[in-house]
mmCIF file of C-alpha atoms in Angstrom:
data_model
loop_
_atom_site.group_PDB
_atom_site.id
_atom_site.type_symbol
_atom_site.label_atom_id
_atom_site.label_comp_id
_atom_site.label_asym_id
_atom_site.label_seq_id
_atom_site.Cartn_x
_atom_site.Cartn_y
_atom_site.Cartn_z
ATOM 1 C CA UNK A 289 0.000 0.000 0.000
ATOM 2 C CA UNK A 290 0.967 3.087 -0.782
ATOM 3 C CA UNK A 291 1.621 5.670 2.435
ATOM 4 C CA UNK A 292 1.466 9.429 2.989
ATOM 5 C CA UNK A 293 5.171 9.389 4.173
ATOM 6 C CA UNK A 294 6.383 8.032 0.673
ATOM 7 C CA UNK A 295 5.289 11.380 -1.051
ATOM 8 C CA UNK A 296 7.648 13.444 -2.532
ATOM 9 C CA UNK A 297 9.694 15.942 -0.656
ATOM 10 C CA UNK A 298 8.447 18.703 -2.477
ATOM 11 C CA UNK A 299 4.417 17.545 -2.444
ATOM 12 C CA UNK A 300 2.971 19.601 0.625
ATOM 13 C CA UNK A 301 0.364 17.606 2.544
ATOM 14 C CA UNK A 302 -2.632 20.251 1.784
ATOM 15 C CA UNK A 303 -3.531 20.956 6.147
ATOM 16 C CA UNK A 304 -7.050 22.189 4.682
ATOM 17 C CA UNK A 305 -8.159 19.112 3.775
ATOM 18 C CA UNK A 306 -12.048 18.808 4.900
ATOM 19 C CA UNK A 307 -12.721 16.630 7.850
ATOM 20 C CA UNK A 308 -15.939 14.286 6.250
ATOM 21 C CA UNK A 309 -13.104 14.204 2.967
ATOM 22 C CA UNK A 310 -13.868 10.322 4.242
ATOM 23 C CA UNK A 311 -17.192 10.585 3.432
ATOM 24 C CA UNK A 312 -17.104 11.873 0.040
ATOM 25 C CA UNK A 313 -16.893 10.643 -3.290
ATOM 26 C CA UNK A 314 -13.418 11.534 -4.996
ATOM 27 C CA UNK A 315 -13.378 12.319 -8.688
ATOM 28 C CA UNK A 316 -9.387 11.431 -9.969
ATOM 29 C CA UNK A 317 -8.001 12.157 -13.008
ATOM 30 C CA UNK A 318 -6.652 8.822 -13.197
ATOM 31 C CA UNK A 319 -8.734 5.662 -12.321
ATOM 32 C CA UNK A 320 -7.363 4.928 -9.287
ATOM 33 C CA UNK A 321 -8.202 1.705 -7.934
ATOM 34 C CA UNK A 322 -11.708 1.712 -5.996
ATOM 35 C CA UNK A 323 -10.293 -0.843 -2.991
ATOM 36 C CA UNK A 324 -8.392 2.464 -2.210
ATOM 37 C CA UNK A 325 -10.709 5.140 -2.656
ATOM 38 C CA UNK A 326 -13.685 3.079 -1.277
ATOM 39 C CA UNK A 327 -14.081 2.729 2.084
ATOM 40 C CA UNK A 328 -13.021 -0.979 2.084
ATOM 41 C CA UNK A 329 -9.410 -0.130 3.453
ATOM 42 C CA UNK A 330 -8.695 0.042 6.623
ATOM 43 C CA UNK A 331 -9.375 3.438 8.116
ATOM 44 C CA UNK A 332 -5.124 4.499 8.537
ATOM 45 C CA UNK A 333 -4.071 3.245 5.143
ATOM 46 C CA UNK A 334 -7.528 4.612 3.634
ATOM 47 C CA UNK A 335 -6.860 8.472 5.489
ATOM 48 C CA UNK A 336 -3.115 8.184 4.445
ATOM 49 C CA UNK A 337 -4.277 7.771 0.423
ATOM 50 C CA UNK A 338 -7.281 10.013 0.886
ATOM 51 C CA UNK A 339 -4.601 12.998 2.181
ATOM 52 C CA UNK A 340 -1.824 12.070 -0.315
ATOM 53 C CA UNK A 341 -4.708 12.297 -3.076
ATOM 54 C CA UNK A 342 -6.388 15.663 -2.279
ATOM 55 C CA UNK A 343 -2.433 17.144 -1.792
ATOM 56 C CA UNK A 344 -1.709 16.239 -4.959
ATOM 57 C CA UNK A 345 -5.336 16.964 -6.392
ATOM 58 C CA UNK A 346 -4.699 20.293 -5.168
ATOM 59 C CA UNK A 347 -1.332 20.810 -7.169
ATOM 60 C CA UNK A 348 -2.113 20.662 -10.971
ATOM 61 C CA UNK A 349 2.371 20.128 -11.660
ATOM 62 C CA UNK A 350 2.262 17.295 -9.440
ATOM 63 C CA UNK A 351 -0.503 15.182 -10.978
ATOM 64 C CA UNK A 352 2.065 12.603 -12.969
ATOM 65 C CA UNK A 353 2.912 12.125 -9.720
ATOM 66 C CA UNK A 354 -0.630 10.290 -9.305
ATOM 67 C CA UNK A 355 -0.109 8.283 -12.773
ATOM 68 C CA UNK A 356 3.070 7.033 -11.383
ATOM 69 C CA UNK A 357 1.724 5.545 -8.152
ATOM 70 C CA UNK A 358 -1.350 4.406 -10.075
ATOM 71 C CA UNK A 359 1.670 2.558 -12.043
ATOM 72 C CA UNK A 360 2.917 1.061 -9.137
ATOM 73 C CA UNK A 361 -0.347 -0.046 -7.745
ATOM 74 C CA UNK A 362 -1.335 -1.479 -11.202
ATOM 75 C CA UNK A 363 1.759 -3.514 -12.096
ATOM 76 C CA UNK A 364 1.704 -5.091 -8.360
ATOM 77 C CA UNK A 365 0.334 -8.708 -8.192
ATOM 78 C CA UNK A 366 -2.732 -7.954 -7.344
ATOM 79 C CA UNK A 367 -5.645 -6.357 -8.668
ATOM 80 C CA UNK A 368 -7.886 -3.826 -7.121
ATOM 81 C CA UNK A 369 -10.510 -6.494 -7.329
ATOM 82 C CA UNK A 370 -8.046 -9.061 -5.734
ATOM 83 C CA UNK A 371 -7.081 -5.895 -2.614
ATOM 84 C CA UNK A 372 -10.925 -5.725 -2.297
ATOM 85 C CA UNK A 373 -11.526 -9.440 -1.233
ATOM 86 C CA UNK A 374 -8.205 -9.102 1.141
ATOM 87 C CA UNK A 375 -9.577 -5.936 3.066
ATOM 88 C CA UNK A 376 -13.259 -6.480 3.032
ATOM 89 C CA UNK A 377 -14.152 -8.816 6.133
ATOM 90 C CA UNK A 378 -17.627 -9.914 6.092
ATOM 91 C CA UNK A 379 -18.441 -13.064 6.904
ATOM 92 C CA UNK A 380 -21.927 -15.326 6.470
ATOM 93 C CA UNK A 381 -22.284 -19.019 7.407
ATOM 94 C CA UNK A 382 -24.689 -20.831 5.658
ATOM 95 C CA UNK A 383 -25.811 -24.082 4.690
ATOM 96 C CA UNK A 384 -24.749 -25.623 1.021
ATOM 97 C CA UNK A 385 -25.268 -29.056 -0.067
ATOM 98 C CA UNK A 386 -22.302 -30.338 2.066
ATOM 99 C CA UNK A 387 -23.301 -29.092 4.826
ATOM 100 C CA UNK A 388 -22.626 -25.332 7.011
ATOM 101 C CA UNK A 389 -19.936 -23.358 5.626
ATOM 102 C CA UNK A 390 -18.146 -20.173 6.360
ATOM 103 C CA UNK A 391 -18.467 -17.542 3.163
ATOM 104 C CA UNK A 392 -15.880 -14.545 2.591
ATOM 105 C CA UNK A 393 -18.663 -11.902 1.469
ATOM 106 C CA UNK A 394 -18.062 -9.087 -1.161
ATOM 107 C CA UNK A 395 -20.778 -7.508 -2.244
ATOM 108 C CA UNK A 396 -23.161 -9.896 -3.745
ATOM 109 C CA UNK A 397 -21.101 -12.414 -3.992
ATOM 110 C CA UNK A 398 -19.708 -14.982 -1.592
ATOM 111 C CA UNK A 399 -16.340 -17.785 -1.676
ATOM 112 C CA UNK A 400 -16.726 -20.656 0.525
ATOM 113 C CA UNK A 401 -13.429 -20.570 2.480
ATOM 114 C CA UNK A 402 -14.590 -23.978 4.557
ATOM 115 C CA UNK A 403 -14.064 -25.449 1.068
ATOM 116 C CA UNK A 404 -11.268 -23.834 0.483
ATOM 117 C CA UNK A 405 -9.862 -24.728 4.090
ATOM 118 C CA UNK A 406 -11.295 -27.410 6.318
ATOM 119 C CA UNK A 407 -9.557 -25.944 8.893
ATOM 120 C CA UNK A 408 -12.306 -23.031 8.830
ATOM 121 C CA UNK A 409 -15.092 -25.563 10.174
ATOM 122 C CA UNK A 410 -18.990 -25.083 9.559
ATOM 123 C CA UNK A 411 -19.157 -21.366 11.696
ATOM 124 C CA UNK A 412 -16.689 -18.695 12.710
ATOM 125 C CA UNK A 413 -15.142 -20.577 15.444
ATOM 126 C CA UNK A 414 -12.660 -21.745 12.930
ATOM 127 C CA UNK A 415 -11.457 -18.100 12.404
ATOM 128 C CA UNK A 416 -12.412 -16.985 15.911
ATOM 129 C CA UNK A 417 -9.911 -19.514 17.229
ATOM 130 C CA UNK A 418 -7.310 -19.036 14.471
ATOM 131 C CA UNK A 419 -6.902 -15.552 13.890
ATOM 132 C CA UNK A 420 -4.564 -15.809 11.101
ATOM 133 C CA UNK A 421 -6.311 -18.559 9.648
ATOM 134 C CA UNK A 422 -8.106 -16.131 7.015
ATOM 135 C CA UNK A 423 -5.147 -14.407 5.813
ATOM 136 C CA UNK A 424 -3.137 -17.287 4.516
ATOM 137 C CA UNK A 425 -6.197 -17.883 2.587
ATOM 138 C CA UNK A 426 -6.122 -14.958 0.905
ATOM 139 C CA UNK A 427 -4.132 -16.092 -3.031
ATOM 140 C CA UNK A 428 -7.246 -19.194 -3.103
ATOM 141 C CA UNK A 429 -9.936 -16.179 -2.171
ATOM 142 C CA UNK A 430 -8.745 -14.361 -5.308
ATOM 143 C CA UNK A 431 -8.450 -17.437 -7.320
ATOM 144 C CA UNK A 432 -11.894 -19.159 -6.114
ATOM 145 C CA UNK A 433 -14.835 -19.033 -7.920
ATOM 146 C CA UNK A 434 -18.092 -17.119 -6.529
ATOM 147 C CA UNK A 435 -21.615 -17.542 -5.377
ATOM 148 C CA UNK A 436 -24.705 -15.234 -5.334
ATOM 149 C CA UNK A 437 -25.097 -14.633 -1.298
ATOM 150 C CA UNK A 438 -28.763 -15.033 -2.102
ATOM 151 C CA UNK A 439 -28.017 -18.646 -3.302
ATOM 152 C CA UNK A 440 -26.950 -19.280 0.337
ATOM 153 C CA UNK A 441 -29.469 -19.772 3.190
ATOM 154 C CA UNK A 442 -27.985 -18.506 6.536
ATOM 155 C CA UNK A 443 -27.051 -20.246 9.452
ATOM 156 C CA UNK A 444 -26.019 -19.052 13.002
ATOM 157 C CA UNK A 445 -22.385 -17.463 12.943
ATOM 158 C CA UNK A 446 -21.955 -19.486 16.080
ATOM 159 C CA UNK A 447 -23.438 -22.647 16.064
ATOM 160 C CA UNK A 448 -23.547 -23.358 19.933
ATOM 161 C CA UNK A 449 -22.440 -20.334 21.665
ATOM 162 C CA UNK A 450 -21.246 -21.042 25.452
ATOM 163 C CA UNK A 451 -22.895 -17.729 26.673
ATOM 164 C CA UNK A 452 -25.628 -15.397 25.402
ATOM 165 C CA UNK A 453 -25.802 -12.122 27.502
ATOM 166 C CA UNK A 454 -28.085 -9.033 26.882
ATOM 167 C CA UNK A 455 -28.426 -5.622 27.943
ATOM 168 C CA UNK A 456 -31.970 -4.017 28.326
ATOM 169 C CA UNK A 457 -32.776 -0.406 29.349
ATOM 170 C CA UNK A 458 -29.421 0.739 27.067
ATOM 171 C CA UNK A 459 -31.434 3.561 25.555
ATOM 172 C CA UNK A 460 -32.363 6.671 27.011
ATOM 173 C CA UNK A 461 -35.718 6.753 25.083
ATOM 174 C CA UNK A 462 -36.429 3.480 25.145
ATOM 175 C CA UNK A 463 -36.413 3.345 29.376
ATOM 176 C CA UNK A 464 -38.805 6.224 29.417
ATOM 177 C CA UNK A 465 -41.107 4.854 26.766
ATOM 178 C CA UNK A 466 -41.090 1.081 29.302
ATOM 179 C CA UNK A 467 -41.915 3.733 32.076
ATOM 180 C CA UNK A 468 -38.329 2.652 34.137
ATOM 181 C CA UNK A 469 -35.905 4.742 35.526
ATOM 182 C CA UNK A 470 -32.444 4.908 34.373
ATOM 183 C CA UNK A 471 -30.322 2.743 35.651
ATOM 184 C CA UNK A 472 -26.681 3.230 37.101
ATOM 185 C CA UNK A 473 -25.970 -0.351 36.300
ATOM 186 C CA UNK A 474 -26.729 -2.539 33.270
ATOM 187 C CA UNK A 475 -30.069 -4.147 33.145
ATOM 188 C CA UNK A 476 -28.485 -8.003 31.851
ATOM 189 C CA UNK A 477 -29.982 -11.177 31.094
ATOM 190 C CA UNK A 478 -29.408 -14.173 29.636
ATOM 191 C CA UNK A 479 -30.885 -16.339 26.668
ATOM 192 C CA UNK A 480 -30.537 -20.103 26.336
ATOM 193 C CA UNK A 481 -29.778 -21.389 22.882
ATOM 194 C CA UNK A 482 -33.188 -22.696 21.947
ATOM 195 C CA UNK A 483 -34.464 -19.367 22.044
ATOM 196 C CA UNK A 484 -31.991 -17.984 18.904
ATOM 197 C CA UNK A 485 -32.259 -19.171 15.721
ATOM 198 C CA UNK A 486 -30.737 -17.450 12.043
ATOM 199 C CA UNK A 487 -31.989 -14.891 9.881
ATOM 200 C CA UNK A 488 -34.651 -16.033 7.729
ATOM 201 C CA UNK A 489 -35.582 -18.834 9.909
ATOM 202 C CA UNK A 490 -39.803 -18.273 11.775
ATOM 203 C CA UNK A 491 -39.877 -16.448 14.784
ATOM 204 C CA UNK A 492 -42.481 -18.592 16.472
ATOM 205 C CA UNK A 493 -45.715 -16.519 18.192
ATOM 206 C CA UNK A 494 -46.212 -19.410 21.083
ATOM 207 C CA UNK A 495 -49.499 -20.476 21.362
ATOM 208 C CA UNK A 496 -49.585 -19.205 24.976
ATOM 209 C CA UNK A 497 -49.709 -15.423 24.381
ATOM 210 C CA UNK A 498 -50.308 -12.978 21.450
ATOM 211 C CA UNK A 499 -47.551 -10.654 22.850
ATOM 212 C CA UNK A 500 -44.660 -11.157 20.685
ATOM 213 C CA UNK A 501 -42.648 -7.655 20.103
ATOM 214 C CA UNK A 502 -39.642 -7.196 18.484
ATOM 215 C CA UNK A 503 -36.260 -5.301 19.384
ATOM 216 C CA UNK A 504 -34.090 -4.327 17.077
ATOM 217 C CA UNK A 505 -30.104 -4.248 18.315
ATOM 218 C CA UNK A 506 -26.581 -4.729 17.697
ATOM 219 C CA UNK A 507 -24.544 -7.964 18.616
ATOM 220 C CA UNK A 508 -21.698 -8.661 18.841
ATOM 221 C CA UNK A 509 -18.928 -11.762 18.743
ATOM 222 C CA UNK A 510 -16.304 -12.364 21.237
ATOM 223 C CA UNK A 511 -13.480 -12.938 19.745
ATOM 224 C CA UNK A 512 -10.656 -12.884 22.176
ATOM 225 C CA UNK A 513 -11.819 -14.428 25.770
ATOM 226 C CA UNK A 514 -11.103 -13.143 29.048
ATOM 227 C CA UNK A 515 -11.846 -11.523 32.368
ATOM 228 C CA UNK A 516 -11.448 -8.538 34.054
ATOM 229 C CA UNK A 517 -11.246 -6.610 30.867
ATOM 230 C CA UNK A 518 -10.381 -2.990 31.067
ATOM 231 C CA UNK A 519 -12.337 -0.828 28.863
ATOM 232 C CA UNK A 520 -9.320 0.768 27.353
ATOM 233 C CA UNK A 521 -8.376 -2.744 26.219
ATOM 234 C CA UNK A 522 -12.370 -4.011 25.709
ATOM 235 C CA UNK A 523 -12.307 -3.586 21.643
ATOM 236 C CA UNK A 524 -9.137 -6.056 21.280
ATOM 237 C CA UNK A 525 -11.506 -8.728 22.351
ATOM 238 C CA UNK A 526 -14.455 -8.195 19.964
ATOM 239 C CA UNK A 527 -14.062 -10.562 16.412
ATOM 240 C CA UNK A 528 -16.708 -8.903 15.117
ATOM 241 C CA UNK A 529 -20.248 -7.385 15.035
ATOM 242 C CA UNK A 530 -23.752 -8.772 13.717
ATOM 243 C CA UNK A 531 -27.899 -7.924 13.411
ATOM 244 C CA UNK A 532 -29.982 -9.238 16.633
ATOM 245 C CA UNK A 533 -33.761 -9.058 17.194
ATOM 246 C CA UNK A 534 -34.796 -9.431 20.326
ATOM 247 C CA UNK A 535 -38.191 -10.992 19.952
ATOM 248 C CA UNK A 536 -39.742 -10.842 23.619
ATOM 249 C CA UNK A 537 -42.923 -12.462 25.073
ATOM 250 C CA UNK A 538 -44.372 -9.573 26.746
ATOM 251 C CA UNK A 539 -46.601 -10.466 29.514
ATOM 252 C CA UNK A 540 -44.432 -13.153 30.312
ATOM 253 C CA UNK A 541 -41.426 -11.103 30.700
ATOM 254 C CA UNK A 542 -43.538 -8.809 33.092
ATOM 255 C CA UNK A 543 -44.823 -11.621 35.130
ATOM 256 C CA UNK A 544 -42.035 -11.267 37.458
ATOM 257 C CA UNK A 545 -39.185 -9.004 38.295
ATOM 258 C CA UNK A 546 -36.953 -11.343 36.358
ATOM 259 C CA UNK A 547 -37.275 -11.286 33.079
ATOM 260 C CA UNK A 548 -36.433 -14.477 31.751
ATOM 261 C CA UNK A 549 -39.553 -16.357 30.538
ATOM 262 C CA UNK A 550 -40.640 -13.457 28.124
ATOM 263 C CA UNK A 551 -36.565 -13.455 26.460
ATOM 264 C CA UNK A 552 -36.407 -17.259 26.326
ATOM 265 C CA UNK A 553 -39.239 -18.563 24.108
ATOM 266 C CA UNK A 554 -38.012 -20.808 21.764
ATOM 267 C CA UNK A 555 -37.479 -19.543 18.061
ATOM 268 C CA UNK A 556 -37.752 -15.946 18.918
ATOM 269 C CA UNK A 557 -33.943 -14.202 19.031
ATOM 270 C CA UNK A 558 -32.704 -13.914 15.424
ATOM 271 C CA UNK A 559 -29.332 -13.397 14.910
ATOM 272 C CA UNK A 560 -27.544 -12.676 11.327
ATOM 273 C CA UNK A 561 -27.199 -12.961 8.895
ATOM 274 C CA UNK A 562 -23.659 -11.486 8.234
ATOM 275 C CA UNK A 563 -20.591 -10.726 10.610
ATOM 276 C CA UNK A 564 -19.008 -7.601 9.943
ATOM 277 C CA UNK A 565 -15.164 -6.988 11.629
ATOM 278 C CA UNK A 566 -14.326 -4.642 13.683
ATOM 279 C CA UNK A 567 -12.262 -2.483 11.245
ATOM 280 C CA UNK A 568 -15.221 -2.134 8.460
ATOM 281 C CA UNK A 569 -16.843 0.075 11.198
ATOM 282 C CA UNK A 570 -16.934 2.877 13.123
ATOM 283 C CA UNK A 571 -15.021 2.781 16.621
ATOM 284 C CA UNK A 572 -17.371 0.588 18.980
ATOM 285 C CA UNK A 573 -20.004 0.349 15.960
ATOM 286 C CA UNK A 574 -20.542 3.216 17.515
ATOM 287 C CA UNK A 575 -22.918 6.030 15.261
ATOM 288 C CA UNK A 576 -24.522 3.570 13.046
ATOM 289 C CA UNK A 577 -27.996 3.631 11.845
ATOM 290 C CA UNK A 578 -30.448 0.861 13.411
ATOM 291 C CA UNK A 579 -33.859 0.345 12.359
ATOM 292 C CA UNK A 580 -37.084 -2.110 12.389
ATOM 293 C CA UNK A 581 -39.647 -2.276 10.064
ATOM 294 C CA UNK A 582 -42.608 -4.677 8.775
ATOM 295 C CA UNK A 583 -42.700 -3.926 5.250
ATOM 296 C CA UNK A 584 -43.006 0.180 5.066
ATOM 297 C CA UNK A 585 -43.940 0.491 8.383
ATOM 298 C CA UNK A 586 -40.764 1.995 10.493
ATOM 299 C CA UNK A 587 -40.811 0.790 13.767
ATOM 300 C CA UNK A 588 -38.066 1.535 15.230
ATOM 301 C CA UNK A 589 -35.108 4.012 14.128
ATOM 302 C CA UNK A 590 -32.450 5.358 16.138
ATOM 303 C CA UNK A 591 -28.527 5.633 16.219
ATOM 304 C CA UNK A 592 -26.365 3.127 18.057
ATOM 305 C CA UNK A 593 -24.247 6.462 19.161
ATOM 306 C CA UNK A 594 -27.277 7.119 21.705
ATOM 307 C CA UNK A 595 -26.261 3.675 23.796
ATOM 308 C CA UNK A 596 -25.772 4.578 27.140
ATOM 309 C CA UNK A 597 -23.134 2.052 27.836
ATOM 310 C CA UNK A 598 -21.150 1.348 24.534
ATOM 311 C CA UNK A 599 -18.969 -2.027 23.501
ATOM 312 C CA UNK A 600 -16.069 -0.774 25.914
ATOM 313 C CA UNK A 601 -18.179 -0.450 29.030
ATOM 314 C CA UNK A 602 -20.480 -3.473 28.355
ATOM 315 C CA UNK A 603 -17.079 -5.775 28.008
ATOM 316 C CA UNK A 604 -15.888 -4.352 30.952
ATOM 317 C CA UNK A 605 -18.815 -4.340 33.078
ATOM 318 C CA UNK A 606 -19.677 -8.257 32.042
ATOM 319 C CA UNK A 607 -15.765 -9.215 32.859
ATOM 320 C CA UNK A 608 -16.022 -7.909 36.233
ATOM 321 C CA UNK A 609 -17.897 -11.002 36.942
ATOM 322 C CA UNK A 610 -17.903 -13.981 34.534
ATOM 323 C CA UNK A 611 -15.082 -14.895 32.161
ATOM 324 C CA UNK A 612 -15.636 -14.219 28.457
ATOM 325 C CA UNK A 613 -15.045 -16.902 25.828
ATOM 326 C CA UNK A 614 -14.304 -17.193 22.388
ATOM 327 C CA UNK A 615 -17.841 -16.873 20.529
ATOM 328 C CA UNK A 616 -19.791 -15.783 23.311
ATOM 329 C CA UNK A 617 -22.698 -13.612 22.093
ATOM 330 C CA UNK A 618 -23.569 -9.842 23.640
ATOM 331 C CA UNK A 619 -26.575 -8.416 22.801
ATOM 332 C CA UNK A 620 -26.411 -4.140 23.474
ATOM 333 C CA UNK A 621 -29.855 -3.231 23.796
ATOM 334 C CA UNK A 622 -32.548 -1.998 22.168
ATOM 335 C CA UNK A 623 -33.663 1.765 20.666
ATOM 336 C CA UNK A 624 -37.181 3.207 21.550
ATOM 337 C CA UNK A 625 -40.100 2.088 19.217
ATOM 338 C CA UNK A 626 -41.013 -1.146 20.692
ATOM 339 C CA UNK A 627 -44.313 -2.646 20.259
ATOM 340 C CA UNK A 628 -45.769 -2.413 23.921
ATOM 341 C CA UNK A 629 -45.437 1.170 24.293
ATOM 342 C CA UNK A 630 -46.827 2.253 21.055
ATOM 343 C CA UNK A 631 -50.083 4.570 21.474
ATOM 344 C CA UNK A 632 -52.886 4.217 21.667
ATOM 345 C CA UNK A 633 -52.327 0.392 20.734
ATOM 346 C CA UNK A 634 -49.767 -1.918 21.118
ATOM 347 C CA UNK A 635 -48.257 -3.437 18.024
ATOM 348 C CA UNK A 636 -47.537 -6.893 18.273
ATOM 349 C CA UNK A 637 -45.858 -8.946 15.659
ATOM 350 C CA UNK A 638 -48.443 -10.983 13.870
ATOM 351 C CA UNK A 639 -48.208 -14.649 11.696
ATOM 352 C CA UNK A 640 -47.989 -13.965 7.916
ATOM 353 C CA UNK A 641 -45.553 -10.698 8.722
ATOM 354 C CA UNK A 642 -41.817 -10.396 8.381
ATOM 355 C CA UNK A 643 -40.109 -8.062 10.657
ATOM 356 C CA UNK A 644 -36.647 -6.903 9.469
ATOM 357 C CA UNK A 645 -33.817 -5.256 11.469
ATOM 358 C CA UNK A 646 -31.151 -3.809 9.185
ATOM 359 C CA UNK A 647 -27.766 -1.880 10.893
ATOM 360 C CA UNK A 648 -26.089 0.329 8.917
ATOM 361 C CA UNK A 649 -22.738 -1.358 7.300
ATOM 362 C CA UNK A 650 -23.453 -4.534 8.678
ATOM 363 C CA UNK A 651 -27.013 -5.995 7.674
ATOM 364 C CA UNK A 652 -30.515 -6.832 7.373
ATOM 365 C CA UNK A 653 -31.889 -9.602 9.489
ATOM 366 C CA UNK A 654 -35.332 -10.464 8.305
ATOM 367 C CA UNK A 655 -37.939 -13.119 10.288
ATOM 368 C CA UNK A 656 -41.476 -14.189 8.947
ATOM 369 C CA UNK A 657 -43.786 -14.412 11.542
ATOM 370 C CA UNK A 658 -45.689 -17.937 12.385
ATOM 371 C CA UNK A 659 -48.099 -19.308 14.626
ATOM 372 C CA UNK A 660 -46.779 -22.332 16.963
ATOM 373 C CA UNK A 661 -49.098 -24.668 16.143
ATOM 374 C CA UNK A 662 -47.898 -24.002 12.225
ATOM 375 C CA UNK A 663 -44.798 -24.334 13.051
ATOM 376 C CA UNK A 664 -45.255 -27.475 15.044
ATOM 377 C CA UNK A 665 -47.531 -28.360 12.052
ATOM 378 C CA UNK A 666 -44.039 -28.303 9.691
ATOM 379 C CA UNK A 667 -42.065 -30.059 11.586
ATOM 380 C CA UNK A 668 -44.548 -32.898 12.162
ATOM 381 C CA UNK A 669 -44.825 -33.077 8.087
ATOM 382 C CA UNK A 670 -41.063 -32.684 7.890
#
């Protein structure tokens, strides 16, 4: 890659260079490759070509000075399509005809790196546990030939995580809206692993209750395990970030002060489809769009920037008293718009619907809605 200290002597680093440059399309007089205009490098090496660029932009003698890097970049080995699949890291495990495989996800297309590597296994615990595993994989990415992600039908990233831990009350809207008061310590609770299933699987309305509301929120994926985590060092421990909905039995979580039975029907926490690393994001995933919506109907839109406690504290907080492992699942909390405190009725989810929860840069997660006796009635026929 090509660095802002390599420049020429006599190339002045413009110092007026806008701040949201980042953010902004840049039109080149040469067609520099788009892995490094894109935001698909990671942020340094991206800010280090976006200042170099607008410098040189900037000074009309020194614009060979662009042709010859774009020289260097195009007579290396690799193509920008190639640097593209090494820097993007997006990840979706789904089922093929051999069984659950890890895909490498660009775009709209997909490499199966369990078939390139058996070493990779059927979810991300392969990569989880091997963190270089993925990068001496990188020459067969390039080489391998693609799938249409919409040919693959997702499976959990983790197949059996060890620990599922969520945070409620992590908005300041959303505690109002439930009528609680903010608290000075994180609401948690815990989910068993018959209550999660993968994107595009039923969320199940038991037959019990009528109640079933949705909560759109971010996930994410331990990667590194431990305890007694300091916040400063929280994010090193974090493989990567995915879509959760909630989907809570209300009356049942409100029959006692604990609110386990309403977060642990069965079938009702989706989770996917796609893992997103930690450098394709914002610090934290902090200041991210996150939304809910049944068709055209927004239910829910807010900003994971308005958490209360963000990725650093939650690690830290959690540490203090259990040990993390690798895969473990966290679950930060839901934005206001729930279905129980919408006036001057409450909008449950109902069979026949599909309620999607999409996060900016990392995902939709969509569930249709059925009734437990149909479901039971499916898996009887099955």
């Amino acid at each position: 890659m090509v660095q802002q200290k390599r420049a020429s002597p006599n190339v002045q680093v413009a110092p007026d260079m806008p701040s949201d440059l980042e953010a902004k399309p840049l039109h080149l007089p040469v067609p520099w490759p788009a892995c490094c205009v894109q935001r698909k490098a990671p942020k340094q090496e991206r800010h280090g070509f976006l200042l170099l660029i607008y410098s040189l932009t900037k000074q009309p003698s020194a614009l060979s000075k662009i042709s010859i890097l774009f020289d260097i970049l195009q007579n290396s080995r690799q193509k920008s399509s190639e640097l593209t699949w090494m820097v993007k890291m997006k990840y979706l495990v789904g089922e093929t005809s051999e069984g659950t495989a890890v895909f490498a996800v660009n775009g709209e297309n997909a490499v199966n790196l369990t078939a390139l590597d058996p070493a990779v296994g059927p979810d991300l615990m392969g990569l989880i546990c091997t963190p270089g595993l993925v990068d001496s994989l990188s020459e067969k990415i390039v080489a391998s030939e693609s799938v249409p992600v919409s040919s693959v039908t997702p499976a959990l990233p983790v197949a059996s995580p060890g620990t599922i831990i969520c945070m409620g009350l992590n908005y300041t809207d959303h505690i109002k809206e439930g009528g609680y008061d903010i608290p000075k310590y994180p609401a948690l609770f815990m989910r068993g692993k018959n209550s999660i299933m993968a994107a595009g699987q039923p969320m199940v309305r038991p037959s019990c209750s009528e109640q079933l509301d949705y909560e759109a929120e971010l996930m994410l994926i331990v990667g590194k395990g431990g305890r007694h985590i300091s916040e400063k060092n929280a994010l090193d421990h974090v493989f990567g970030y995915t879509v959760f909905n909630d989907g809570s039995v209300r009356n049942y979580q409100r029959k006692t002060h604990q609110w386990t039975p309403g977060k642990n029907f069965d079938d009702t926490g989706a989770i996917g489809p796609f893992t997103v690393t930690p450098d394709e994001l914002p610090e934290g995933a902090s200041g991210l769009k996150i939304e809910s919506r049944v068709g055209d109907e927004i239910l829910q839109s807010s900003n994971t920037a308005n958490m209360i406690w963000g990725v650093r504290q939650v690690i830290a907080t959690i540490s203090e008293y259990t040990t993390l492992e690798p895969g473990d699942l966290i679950a930060l909390g839901t934005p206001p718009g729930v279905g129980h405190a919408k006036k001057p009725n409450p909008r449950w989810l109902k069979p026949g619907e599909t309620v999607e929860v999409e996060i900016e840069g990392i995902g939709v997660c969509a569930s249709p809605i059925v009734d437990e006796k149909d479901a039971k009635s499916k898996v009887a026929a099955a």
